Each structure stands twice: as C-alpha cells, then as structure tokens.
CSV table of C-alpha atoms in Angstrom, one decimal:
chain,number,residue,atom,x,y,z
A,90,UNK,CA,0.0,0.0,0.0
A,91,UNK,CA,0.9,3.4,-0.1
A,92,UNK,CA,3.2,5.1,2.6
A,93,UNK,CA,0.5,7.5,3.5
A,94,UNK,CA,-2.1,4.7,3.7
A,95,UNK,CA,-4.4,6.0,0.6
A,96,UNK,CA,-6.3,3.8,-1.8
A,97,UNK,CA,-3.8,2.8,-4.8
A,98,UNK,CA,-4.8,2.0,-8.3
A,99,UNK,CA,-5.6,-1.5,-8.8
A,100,UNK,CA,-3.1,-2.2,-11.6
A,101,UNK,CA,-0.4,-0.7,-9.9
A,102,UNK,CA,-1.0,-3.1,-7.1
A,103,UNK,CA,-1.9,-6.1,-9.0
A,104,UNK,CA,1.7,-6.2,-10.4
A,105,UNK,CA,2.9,-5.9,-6.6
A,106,UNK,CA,0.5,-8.5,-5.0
A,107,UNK,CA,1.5,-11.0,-8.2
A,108,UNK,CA,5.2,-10.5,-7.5
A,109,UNK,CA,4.8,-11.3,-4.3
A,110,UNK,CA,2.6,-14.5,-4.9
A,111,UNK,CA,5.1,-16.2,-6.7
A,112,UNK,CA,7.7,-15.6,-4.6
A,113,UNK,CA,6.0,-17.2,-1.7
A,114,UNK,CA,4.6,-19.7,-3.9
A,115,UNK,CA,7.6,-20.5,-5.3
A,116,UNK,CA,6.2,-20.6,-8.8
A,117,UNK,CA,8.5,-21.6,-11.6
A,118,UNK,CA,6.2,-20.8,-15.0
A,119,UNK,CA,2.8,-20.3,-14.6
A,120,UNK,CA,1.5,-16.7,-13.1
A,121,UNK,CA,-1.7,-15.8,-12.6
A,122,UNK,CA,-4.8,-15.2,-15.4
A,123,UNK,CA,-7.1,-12.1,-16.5
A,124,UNK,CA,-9.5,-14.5,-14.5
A,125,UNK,CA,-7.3,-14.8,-11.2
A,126,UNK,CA,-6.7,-10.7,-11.4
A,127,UNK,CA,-10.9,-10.8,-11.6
A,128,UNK,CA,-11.9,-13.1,-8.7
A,129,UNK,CA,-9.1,-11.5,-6.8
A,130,UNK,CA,-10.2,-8.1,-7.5
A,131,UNK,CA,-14.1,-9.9,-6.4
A,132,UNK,CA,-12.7,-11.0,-2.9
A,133,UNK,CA,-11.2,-7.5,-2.2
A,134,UNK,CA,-14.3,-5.8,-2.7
A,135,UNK,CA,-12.4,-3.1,-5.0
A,136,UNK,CA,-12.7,-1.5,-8.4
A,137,UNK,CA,-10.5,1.1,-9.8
A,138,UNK,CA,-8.9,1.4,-6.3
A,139,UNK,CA,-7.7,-1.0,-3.4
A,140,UNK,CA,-7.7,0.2,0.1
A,141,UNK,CA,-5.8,-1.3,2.7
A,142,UNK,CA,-8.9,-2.8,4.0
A,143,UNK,CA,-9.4,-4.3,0.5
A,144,UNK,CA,-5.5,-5.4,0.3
A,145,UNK,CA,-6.4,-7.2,3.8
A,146,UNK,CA,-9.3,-8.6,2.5
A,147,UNK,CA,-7.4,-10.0,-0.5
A,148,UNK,CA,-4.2,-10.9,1.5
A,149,UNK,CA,-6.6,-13.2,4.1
A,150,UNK,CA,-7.3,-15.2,1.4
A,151,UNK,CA,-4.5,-15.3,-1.5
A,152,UNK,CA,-1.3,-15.8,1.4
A,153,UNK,CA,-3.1,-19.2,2.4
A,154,UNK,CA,-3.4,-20.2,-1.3
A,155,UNK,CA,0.4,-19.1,-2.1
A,156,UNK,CA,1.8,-21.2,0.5
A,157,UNK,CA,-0.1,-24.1,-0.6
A,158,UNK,CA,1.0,-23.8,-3.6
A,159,UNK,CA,4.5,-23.3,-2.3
A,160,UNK,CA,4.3,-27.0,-0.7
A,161,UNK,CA,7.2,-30.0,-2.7
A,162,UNK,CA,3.6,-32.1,-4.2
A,163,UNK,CA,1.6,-29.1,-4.9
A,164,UNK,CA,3.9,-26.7,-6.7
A,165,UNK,CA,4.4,-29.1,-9.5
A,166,UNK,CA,0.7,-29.3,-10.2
A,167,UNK,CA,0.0,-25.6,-9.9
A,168,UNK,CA,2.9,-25.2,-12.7
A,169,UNK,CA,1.2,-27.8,-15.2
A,170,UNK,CA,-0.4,-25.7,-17.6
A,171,UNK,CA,-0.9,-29.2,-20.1
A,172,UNK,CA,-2.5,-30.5,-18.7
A,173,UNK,CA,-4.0,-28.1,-16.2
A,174,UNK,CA,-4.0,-29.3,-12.9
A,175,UNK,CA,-5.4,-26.9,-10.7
A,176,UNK,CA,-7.4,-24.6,-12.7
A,177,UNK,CA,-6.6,-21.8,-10.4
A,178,UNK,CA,-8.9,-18.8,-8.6
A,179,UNK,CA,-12.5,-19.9,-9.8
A,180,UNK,CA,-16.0,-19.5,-8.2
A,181,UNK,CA,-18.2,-23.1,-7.0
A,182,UNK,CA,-20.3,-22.0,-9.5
A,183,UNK,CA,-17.9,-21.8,-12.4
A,184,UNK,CA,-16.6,-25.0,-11.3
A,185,UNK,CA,-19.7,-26.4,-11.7
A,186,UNK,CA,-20.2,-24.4,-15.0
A,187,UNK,CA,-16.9,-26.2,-16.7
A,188,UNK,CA,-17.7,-29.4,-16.0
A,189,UNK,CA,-21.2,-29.3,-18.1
A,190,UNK,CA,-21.0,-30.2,-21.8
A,191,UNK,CA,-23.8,-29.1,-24.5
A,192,UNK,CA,-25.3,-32.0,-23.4
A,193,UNK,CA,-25.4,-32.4,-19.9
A,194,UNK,CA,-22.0,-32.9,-17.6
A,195,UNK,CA,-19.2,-34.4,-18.5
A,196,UNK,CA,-17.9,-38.5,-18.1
A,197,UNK,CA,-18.0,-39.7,-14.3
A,198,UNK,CA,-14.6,-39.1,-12.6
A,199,UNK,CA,-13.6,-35.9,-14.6
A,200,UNK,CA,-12.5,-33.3,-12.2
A,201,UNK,CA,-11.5,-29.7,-11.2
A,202,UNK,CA,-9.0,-28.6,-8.7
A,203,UNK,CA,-9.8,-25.5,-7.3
A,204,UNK,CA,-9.3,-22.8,-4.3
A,205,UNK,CA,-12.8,-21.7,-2.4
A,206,UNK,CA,-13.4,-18.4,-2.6
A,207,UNK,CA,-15.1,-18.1,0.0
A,208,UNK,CA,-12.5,-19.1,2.7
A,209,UNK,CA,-9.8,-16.8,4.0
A,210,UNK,CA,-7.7,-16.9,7.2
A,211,UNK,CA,-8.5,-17.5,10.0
A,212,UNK,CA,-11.2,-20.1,8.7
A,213,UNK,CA,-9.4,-23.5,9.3
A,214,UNK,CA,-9.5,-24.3,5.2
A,215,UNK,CA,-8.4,-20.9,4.0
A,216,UNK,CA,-5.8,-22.1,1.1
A,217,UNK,CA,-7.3,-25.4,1.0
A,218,UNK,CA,-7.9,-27.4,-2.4
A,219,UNK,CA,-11.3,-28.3,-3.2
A,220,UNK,CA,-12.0,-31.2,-6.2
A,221,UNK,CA,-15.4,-30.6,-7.6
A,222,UNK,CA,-16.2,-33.7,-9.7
A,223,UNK,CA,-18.5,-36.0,-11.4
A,224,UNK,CA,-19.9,-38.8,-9.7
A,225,UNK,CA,-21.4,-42.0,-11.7
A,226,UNK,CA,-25.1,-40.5,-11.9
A,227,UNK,CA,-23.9,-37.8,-13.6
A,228,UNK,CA,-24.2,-35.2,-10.4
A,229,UNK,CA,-21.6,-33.1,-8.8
A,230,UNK,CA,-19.6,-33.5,-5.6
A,231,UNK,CA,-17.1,-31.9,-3.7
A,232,UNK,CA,-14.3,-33.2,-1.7
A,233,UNK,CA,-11.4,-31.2,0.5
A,234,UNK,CA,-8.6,-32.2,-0.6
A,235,UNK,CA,-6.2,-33.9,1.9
A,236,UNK,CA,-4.2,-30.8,2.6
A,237,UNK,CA,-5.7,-27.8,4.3
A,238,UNK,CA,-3.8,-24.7,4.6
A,239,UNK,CA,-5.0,-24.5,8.5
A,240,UNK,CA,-1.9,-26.7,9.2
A,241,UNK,CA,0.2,-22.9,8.2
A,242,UNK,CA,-1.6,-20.9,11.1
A,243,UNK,CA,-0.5,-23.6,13.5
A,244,UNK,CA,3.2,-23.2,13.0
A,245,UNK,CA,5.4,-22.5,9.5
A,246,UNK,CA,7.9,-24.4,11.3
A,247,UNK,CA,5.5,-27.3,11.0
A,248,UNK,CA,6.8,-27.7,7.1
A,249,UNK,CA,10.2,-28.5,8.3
A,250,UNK,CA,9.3,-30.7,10.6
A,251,UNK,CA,7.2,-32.9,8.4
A,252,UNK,CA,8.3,-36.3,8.4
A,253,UNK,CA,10.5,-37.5,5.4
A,254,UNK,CA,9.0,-39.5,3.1
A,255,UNK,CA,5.3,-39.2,4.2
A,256,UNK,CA,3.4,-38.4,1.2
A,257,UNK,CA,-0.1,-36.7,0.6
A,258,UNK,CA,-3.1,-39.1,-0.6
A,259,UNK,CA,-4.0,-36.8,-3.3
A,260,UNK,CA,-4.4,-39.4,-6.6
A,261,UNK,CA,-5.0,-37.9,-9.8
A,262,UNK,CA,-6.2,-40.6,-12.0
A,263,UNK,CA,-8.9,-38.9,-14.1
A,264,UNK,CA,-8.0,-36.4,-17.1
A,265,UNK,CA,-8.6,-32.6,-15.5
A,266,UNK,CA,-11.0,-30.8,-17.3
A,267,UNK,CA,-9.1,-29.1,-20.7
C-alpha cells in the first residue's frame, strides 16, 4: 500500500500482490490469469482502487493459497499448464459451469482442482484445495482435498518438521477438465 495509507490504483497493485505470490509460492512458470486478477479483484471488494482494508481482505485469502502452492507435491501441479492441474482462482459456481457439456455434464470421474473463494484466514480451510467432480449418476460432488492450509496458522515451522517420506493421498487418475 501506499506510505500515506491512501487507496492505490488497482493495476499498480496487482503487479505488486502477483510479485509477491510467486515468490511465496515459489512458482516456476505459470502466473496468474485475466481470470485470477478478476476473482481476486471480487474477494477484495475493489474496483479502480484497493484500500488497505481491500488489500487485507485479498491478502486473508490469496497468502493461504500461495503457500499451498509453495508445498514439494503441490507446486508441481499448480505449474502444469498441459494438462492443467489446478485450474486456479474460480468461483463453485464456475466450477460447476466447466464441468457441463452441451449436453449435460461431462464422463463420471472428470474433475477440477480449485481454491474456495469463499474461505480466508483465520477459517481453518483458507488455502485449502477443493476437487469438484463428477460422480457415476452424472451429479456433482465436492471433496477437500487432503491438505488444508490450517496446518500454516498452527506453525510455518511445521513444514520443516514434516516427516521424510510421508506423502499426501492426493491421486490424480482422471484427465482434468481441458
């Protein structure tokens, strides 16, 4: 933010809060979308301008995301741009949008990796993944995925002190959605 604490213009902090988000995340190729600019620019309640209460706002929910992302098993599937992993900062609802065909949803197991929107810190699953996915029937369901960031606010010393060699029960066996 500013040094005298006044609203700055979204595009000029945009290019800040991305810097910052890969750094922490640790990403290697893949920054972030038009469409992660918009939903972030959605959980900050801002328009042309971002407050400090709307960086706050933003920063609640995108730090808990980044250092997700910054995790050994994550960070490779957050990079994958093809196929597409994690499809990145998306709404339930356009989850749910992507995985219906022109004719109704899409085969049973197809999937999409995605951050809720609608949890920042302190909520226990702020930076947590969410797979939305089709079940046999044709419906929808949702799953948390195995990792929540939660374990962050409980210690950032707890990533170096995670045993070696235990590994996350996250199986990808389905093709994402493309």
């Amino acid at each position: 933010m500013s040094p005298s604490n006044h609203p700055v213009p979204w595009e000029s902090a945009a290019y800040e809060i991305e810097e910052q988000f890969m750094k922490i995340a640790s990403c290697g190729s893949r920054s972030l979308s038009h469409q992660d600019f918009e939903i972030l620019r959605r959980i900050a309640g801002c328009q042309e301008y971002l407050t400090q209460e709307n960086f706050e706002k933003l920063w609640c929910w995108l730090y808990p995301v980044a250092c997700v992302i910054s995790r050994d098993w994550i960070n490779p599937i957050w990079d994958s741009i093809s196929p597409k992993w994690i499809e990145g900062f998306i709404t339930k609802e356009e989850a749910e949008a992507s995985l219906q065909g022109p004719t109704g949803f899409q085969e049973p197991g197809t999937f999409i990796l995605r951050f809720p929107t609608s949890r920042s810190w302190p909520h226990p699953d702020a930076g947590s993944l969410i797979v939305t996915y089709v079940v046999n029937d044709y419906g929808l369901d949702w799953i948390n995925a195995p990792y929540r960031s939660g374990e962050i606010d409980r210690g950032m010393e707890k990533e170096d002190n995670q045993r070696e060699g235990s590994t996350p029960t996250l199986y990808l066996t389905q093709s994402p959605v493309n």
